[in-house]
CSV table of N, CA and C in Angstrom, one decimal:
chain,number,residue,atom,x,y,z
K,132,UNK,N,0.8,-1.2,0.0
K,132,UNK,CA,0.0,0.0,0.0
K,132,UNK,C,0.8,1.3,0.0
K,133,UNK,N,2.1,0.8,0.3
K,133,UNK,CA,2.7,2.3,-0.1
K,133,UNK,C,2.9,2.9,-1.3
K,134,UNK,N,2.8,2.4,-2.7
K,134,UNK,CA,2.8,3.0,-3.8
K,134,UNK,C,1.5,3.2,-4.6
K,135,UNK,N,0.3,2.4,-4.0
K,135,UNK,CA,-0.6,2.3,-4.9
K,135,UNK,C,-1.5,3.1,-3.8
K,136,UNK,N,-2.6,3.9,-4.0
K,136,UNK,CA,-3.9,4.7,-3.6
K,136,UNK,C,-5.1,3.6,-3.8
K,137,UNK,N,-5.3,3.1,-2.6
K,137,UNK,CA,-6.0,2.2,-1.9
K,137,UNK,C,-7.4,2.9,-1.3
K,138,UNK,N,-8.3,2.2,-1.7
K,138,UNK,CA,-10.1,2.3,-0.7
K,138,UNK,C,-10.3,1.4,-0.4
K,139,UNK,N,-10.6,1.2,1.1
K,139,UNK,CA,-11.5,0.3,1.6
K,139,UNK,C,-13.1,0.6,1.8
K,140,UNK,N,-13.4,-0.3,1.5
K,140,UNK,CA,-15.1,0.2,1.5
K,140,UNK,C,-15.6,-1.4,2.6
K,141,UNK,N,-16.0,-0.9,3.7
K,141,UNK,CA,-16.7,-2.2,4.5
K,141,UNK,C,-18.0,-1.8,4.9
K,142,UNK,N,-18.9,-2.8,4.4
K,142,UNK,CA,-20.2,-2.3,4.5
K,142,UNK,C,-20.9,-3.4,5.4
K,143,UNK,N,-21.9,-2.8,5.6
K,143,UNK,CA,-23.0,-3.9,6.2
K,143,UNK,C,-24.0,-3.8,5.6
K,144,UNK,N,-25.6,-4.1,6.1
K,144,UNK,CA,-26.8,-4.2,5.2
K,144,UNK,C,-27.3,-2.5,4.5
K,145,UNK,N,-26.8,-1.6,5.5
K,145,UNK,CA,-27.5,-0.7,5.6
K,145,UNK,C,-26.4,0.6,5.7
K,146,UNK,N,-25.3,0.0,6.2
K,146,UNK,CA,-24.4,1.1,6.5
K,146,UNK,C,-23.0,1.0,5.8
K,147,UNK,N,-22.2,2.2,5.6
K,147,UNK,CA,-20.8,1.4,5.3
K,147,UNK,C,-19.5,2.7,5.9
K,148,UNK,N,-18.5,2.1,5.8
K,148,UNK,CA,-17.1,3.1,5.9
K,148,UNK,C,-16.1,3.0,4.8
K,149,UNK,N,-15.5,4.0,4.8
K,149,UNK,CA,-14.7,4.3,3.5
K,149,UNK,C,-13.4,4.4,4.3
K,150,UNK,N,-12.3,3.4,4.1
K,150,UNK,CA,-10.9,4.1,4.5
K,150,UNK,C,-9.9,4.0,3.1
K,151,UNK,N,-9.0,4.9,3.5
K,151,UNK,CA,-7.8,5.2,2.5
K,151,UNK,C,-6.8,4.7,3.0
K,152,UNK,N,-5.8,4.6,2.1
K,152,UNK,CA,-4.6,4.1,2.4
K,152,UNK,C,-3.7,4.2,1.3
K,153,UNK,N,-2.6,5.2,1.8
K,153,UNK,CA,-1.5,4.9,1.0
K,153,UNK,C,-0.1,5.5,1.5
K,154,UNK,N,1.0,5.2,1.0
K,154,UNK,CA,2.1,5.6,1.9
K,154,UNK,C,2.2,5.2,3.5
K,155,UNK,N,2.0,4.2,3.9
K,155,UNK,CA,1.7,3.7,4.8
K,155,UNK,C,0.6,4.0,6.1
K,156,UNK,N,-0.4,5.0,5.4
K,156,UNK,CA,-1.3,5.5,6.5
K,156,UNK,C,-2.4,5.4,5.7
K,157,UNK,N,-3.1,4.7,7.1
K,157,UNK,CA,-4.5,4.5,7.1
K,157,UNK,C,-6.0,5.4,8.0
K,158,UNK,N,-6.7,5.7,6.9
K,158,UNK,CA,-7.4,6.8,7.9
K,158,UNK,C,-8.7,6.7,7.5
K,159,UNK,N,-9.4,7.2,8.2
K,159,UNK,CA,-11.1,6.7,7.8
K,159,UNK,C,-11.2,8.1,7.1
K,160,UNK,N,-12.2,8.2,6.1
K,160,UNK,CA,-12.7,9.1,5.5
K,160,UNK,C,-13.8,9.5,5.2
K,161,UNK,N,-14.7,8.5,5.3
K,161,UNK,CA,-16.7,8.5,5.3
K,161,UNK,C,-17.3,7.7,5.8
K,162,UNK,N,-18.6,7.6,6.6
K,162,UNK,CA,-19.4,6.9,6.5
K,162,UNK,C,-20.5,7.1,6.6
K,163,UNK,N,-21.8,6.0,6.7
K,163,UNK,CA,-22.9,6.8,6.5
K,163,UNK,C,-23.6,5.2,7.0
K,164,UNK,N,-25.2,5.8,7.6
K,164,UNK,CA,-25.8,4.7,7.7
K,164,UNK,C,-27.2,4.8,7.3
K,165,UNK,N,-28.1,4.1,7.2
K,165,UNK,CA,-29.4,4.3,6.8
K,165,UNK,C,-30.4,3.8,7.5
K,166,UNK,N,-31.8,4.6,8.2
K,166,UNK,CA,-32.3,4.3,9.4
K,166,UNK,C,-33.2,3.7,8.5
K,167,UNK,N,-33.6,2.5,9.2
K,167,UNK,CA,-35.3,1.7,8.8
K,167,UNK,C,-36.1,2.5,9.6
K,168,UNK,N,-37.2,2.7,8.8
K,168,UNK,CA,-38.4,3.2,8.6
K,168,UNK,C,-38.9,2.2,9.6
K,169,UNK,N,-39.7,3.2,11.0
K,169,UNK,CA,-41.0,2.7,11.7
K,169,UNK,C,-41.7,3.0,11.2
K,170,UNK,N,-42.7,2.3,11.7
K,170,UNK,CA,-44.4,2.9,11.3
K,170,UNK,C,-44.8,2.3,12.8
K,171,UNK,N,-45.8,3.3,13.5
K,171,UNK,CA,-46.3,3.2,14.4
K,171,UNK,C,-47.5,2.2,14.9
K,172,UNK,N,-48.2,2.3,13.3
K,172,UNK,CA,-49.6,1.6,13.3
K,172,UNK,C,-49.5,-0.2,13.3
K,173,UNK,N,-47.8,-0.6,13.4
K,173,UNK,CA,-47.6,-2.2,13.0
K,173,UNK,C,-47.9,-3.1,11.5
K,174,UNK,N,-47.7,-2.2,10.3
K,174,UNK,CA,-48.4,-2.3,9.1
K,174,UNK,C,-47.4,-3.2,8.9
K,175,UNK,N,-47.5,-4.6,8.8
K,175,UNK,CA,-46.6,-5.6,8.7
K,175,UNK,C,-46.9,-6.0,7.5
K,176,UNK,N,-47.8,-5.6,6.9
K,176,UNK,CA,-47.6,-6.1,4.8
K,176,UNK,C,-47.0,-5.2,4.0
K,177,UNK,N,-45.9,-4.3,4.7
K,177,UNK,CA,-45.0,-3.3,4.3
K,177,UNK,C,-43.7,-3.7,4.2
K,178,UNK,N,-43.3,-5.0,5.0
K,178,UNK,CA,-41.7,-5.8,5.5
K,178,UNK,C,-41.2,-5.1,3.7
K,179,UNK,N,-41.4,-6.3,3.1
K,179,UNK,CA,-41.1,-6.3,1.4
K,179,UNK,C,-40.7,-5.0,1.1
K,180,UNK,N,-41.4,-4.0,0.7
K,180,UNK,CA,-41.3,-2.9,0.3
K,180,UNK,C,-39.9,-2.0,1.0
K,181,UNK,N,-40.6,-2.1,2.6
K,181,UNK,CA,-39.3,-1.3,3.1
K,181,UNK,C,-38.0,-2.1,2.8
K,182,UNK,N,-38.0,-3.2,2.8
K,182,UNK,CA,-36.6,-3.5,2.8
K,182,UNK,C,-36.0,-2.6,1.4
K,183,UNK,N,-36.7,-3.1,0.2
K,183,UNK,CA,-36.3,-2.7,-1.3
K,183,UNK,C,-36.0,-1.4,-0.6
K,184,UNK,N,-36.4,-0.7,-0.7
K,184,UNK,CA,-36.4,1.0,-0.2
K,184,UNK,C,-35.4,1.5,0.6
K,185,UNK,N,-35.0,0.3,1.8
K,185,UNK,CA,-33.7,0.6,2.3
K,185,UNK,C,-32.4,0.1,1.6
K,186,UNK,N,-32.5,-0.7,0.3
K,186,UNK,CA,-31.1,-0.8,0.0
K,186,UNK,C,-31.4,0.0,-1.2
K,187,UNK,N,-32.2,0.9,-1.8
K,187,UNK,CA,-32.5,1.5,-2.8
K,187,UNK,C,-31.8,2.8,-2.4
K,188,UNK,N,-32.2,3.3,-0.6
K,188,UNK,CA,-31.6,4.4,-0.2
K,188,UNK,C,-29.8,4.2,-0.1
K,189,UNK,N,-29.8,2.9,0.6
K,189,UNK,CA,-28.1,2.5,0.5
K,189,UNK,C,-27.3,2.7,-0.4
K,190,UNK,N,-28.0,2.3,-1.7
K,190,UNK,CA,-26.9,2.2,-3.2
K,190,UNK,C,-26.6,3.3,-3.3
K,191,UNK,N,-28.0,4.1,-3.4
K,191,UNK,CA,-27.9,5.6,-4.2
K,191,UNK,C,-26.9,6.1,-3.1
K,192,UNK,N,-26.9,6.2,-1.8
K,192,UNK,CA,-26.4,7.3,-0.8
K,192,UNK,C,-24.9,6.6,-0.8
K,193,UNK,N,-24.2,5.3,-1.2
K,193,UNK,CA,-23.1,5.2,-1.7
K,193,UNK,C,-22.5,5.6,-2.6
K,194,UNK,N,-23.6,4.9,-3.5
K,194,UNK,CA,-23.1,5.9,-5.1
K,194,UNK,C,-22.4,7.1,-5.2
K,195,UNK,N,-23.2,8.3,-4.6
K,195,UNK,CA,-23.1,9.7,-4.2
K,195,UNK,C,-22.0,9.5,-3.1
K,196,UNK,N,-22.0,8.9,-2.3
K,196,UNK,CA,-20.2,9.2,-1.5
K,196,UNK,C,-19.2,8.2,-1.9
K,197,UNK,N,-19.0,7.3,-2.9
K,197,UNK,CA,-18.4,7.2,-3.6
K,197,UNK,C,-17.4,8.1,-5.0
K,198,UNK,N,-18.4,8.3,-5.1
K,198,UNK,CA,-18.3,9.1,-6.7
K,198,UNK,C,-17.1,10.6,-5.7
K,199,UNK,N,-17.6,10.9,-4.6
K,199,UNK,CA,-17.2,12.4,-4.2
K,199,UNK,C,-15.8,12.0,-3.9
K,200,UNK,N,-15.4,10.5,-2.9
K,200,UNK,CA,-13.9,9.8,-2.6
K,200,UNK,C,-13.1,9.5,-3.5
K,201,UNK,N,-14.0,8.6,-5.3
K,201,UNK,CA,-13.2,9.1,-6.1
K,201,UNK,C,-12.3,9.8,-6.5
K,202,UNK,N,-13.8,11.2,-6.4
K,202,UNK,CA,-12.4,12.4,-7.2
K,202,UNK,C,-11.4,12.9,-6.3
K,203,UNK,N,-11.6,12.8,-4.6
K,203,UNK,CA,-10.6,13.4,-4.1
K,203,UNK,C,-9.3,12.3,-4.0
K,204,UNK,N,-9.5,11.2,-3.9
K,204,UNK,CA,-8.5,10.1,-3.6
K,204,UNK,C,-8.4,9.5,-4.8
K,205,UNK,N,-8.9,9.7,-6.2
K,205,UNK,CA,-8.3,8.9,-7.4
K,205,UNK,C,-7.6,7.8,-7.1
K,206,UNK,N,-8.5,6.6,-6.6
K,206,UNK,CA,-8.4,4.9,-5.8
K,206,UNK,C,-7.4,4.1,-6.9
K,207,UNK,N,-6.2,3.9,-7.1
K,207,UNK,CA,-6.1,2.9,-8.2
K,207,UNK,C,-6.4,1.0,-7.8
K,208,UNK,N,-6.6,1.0,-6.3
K,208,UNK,CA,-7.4,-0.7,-5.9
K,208,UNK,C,-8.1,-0.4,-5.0
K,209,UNK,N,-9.4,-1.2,-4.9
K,209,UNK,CA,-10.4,-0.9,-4.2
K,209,UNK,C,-10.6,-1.9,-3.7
K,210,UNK,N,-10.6,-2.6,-2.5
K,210,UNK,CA,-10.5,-3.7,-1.3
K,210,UNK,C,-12.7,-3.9,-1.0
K,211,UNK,N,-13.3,-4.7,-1.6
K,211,UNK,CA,-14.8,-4.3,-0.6
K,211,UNK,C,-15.0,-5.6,0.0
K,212,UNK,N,-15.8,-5.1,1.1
K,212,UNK,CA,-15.9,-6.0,2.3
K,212,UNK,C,-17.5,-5.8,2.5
K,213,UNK,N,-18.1,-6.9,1.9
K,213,UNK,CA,-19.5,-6.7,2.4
K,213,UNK,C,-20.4,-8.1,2.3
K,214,UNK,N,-21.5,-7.8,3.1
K,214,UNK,CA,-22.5,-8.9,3.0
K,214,UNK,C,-22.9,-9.8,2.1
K,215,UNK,N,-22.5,-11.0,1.7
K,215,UNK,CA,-22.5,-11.8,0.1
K,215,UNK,C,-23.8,-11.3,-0.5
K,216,UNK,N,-25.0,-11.3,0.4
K,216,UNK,CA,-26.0,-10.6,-0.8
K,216,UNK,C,-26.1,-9.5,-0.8
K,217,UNK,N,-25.1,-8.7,-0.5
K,217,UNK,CA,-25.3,-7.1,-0.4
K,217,UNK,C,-24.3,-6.9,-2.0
K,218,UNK,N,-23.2,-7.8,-2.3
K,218,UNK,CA,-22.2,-7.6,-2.9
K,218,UNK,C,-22.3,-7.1,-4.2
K,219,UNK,N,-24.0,-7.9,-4.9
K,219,UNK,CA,-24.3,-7.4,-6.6
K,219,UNK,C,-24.6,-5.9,-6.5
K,220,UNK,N,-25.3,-5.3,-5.5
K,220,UNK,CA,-26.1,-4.2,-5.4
K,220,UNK,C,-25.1,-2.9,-5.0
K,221,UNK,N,-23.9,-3.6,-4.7
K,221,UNK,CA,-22.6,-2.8,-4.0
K,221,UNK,C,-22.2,-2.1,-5.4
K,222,UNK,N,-21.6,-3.6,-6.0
K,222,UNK,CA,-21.1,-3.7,-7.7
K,222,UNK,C,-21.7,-2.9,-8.6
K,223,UNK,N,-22.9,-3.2,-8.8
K,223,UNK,CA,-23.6,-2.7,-9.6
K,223,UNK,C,-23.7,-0.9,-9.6
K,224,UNK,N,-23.5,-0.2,-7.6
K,224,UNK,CA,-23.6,0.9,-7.4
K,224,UNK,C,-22.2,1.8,-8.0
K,225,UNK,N,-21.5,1.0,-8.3
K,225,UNK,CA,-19.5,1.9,-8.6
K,225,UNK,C,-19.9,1.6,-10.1
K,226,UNK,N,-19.3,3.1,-10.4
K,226,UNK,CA,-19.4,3.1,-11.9
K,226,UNK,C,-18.1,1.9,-12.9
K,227,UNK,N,-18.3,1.8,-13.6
K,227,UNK,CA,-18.0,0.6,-14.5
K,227,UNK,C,-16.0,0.6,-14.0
K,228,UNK,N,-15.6,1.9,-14.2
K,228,UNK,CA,-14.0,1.9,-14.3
K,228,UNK,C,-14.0,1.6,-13.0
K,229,UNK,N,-14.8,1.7,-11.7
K,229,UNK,CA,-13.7,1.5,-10.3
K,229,UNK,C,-14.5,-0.1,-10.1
K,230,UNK,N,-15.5,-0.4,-10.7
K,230,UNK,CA,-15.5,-2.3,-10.7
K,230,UNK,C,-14.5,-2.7,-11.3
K,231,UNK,N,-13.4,-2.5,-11.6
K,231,UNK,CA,-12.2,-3.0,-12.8
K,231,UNK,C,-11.2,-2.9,-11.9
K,232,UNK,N,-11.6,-1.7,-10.7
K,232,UNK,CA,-10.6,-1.6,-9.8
K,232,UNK,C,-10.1,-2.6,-8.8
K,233,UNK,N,-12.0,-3.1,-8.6
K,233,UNK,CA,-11.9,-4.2,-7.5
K,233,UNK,C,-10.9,-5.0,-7.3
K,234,UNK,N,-9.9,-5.4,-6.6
K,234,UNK,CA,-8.9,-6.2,-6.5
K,234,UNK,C,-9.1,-7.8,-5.6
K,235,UNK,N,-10.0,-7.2,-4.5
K,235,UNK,CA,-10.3,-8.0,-3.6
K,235,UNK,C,-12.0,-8.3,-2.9
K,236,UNK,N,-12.4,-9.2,-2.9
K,236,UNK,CA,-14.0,-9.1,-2.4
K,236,UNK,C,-14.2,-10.0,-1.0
K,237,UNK,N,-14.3,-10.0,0.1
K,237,UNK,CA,-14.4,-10.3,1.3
K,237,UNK,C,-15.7,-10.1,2.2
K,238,UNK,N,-16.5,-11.4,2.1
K,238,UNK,CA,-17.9,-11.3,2.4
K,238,UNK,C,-18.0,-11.3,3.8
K,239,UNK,N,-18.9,-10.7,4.4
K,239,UNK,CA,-19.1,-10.7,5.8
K,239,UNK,C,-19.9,-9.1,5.7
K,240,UNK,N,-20.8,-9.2,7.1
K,240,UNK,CA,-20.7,-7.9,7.6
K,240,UNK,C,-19.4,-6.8,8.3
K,241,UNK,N,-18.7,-6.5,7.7
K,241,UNK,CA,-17.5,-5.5,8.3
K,241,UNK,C,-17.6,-4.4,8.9
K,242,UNK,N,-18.8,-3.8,8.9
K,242,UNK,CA,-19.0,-2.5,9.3
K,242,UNK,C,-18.1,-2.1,10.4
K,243,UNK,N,-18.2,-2.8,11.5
K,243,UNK,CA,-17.7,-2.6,12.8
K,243,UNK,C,-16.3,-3.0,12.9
K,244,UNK,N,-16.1,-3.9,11.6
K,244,UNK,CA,-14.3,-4.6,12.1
K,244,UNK,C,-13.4,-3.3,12.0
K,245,UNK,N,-13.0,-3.2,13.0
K,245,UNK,CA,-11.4,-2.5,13.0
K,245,UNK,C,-10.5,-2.3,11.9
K,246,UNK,N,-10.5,-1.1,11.2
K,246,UNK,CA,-9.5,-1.2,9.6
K,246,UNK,C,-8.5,-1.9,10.0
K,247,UNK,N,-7.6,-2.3,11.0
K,247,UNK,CA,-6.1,-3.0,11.0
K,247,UNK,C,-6.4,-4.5,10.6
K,248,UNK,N,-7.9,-5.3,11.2
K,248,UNK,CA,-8.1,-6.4,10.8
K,248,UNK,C,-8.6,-6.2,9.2
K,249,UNK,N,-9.0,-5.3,8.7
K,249,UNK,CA,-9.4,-5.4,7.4
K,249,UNK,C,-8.4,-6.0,6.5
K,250,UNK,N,-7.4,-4.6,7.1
K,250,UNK,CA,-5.7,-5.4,6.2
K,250,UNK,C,-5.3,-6.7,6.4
K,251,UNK,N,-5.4,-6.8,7.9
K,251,UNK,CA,-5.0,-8.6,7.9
K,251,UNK,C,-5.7,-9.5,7.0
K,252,UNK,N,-7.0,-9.1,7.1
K,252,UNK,CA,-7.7,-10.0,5.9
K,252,UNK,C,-7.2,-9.9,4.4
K,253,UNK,N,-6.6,-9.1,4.5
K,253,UNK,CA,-6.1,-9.3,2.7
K,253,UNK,C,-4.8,-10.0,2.9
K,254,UNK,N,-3.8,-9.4,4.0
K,254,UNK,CA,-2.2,-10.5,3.7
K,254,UNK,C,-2.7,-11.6,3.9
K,255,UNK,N,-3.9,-11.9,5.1
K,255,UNK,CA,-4.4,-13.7,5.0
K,255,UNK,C,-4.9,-14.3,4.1
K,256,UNK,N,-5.7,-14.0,3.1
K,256,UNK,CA,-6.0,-14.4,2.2
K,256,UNK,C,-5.5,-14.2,0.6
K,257,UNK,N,-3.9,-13.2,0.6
K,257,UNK,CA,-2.8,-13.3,-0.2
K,257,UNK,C,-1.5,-14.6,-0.2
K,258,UNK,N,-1.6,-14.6,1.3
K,258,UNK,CA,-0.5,-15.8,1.9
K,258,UNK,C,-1.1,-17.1,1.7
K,259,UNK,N,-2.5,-17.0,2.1
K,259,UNK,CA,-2.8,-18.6,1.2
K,259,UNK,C,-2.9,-19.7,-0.2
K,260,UNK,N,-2.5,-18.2,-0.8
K,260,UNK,CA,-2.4,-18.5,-2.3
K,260,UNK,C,-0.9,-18.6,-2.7
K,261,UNK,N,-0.4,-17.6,-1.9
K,261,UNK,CA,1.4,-18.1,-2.3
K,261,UNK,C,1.8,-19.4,-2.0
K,262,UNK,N,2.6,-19.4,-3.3
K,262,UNK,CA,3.6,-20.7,-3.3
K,262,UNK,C,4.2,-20.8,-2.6
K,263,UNK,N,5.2,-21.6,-1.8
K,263,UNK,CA,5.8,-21.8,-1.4
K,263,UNK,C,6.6,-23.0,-1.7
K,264,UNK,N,7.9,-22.7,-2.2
K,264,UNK,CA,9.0,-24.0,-2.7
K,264,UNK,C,9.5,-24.4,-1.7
K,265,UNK,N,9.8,-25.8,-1.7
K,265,UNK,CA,10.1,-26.7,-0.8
K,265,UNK,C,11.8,-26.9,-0.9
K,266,UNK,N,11.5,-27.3,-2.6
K,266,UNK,CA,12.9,-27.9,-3.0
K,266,UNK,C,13.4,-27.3,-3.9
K,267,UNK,N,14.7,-27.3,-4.6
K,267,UNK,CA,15.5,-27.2,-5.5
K,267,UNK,C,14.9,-27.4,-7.0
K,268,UNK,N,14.4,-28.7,-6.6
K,268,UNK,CA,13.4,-29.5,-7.7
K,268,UNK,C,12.4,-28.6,-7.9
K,269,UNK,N,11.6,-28.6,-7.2
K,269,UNK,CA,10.5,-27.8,-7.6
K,269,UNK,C,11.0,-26.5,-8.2
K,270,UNK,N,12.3,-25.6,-7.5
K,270,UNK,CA,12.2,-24.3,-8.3
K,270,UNK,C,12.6,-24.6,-9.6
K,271,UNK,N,13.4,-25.6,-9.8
K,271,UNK,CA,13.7,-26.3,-11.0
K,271,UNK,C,12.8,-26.6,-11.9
K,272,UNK,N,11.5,-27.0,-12.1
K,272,UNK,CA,10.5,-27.3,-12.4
K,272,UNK,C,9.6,-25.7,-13.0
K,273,UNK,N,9.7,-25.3,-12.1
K,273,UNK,CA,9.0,-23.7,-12.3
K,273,UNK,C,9.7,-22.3,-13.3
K,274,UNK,N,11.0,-22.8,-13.1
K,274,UNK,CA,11.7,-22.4,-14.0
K,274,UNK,C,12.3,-22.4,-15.5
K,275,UNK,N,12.0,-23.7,-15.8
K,275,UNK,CA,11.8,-24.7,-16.6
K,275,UNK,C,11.1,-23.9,-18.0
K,276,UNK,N,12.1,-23.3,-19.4
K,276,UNK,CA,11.3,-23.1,-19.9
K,276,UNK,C,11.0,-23.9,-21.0
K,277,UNK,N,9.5,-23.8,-21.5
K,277,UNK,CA,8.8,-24.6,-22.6
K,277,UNK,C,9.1,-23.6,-24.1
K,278,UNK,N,9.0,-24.7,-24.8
K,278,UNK,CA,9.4,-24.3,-26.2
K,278,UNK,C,7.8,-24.1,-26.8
K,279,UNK,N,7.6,-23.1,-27.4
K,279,UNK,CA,6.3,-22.4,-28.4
K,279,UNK,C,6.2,-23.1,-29.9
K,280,UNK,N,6.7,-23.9,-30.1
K,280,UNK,CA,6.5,-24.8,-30.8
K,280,UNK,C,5.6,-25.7,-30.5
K,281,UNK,N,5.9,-26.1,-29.3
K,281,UNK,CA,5.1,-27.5,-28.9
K,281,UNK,C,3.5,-27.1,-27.9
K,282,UNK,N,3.4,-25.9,-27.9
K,282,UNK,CA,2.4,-25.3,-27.5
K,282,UNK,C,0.8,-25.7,-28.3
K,283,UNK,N,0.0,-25.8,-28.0
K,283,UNK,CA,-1.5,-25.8,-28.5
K,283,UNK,C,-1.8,-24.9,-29.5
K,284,UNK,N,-2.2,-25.1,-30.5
K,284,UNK,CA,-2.4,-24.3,-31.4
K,284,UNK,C,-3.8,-24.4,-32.0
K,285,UNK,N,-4.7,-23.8,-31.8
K,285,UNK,CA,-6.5,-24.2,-32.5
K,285,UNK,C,-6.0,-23.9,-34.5
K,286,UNK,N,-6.9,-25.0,-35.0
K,286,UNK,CA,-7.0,-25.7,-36.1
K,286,UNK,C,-7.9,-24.3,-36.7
K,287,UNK,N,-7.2,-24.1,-38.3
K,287,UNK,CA,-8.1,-22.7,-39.1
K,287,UNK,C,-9.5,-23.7,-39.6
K,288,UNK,N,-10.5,-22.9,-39.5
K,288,UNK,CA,-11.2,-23.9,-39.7
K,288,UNK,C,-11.6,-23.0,-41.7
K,289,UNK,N,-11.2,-23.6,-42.7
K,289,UNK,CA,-11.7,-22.7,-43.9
K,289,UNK,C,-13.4,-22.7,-44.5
């Protein structure tokens, strides 16, 4: 994170935080939450609707403090942490160029986690994917280069 201009975005159903990071500091920069609607009278064949309504108010009131972190932090990777069914409506809310940004997706409710565990979650789930060489052989193996001759070639079809 010290060369690249980092967003975290950790959200929950209804709420989310925005931190930055780069050059080795990390610092919160927005958040926002969205209150559910009471109704006094107990109008319980409303559940449905409200819900739609509070992630309809969520996207858009992202959308709108996204778009504003953009232009001041011009993000080149964007880390999101959010609810697995919150994730399409997250995606769908970032304009086309900063879903390309997405680097990493980490399901859960985050709202509350501590940005330092955020980061751990990405070196934990970077380190599980690295390789690690045992032997000589194996780097021998990996280094190993293949000739482009003998490579797969799809058939012209006339």
């Amino acid at each position: 994170f010290f060369d690249v201009r980092t967003l975290l975005i950790a959200t929950g159903r209804q709420d989310a935080k925005f931190y930055y990071v780069h050059n080795g500091i990390l610092k919160s920069v927005d958040s926002f939450r969205i209150e559910t609607p009471t109704f006094s009278d107990q109008e319980g064949n409303f559940k449905i609707s409200v819900k739609g309504k509070v992630i309809a108010d969520f996207v858009k009131e992202l959308q709108k403090r996204f778009a504003a972190l953009s232009k001041k932090y011009r993000p080149e990777r964007i880390y999101l942490y959010s609810p697995a069914h919150m994730r399409l409506y997250i995606r769908a809310a970032l304009p086309k160029i900063a879903q390309k940004k997405i680097t990493m997706e980490v399901a859960g409710n985050h709202f509350k986690t501590h940005p330092l565990k955020l980061l751990k979650l990405i070196t934990k789930r970077v380190d599980a994917h690295r390789i690690v060489l045992q032997s000589d052989e194996e780097r021998k193996i990996l280094r190993r280069k293949t000739k482009t001759s003998t490579a797969y070639r799809p058939l012209k079809h006339s």
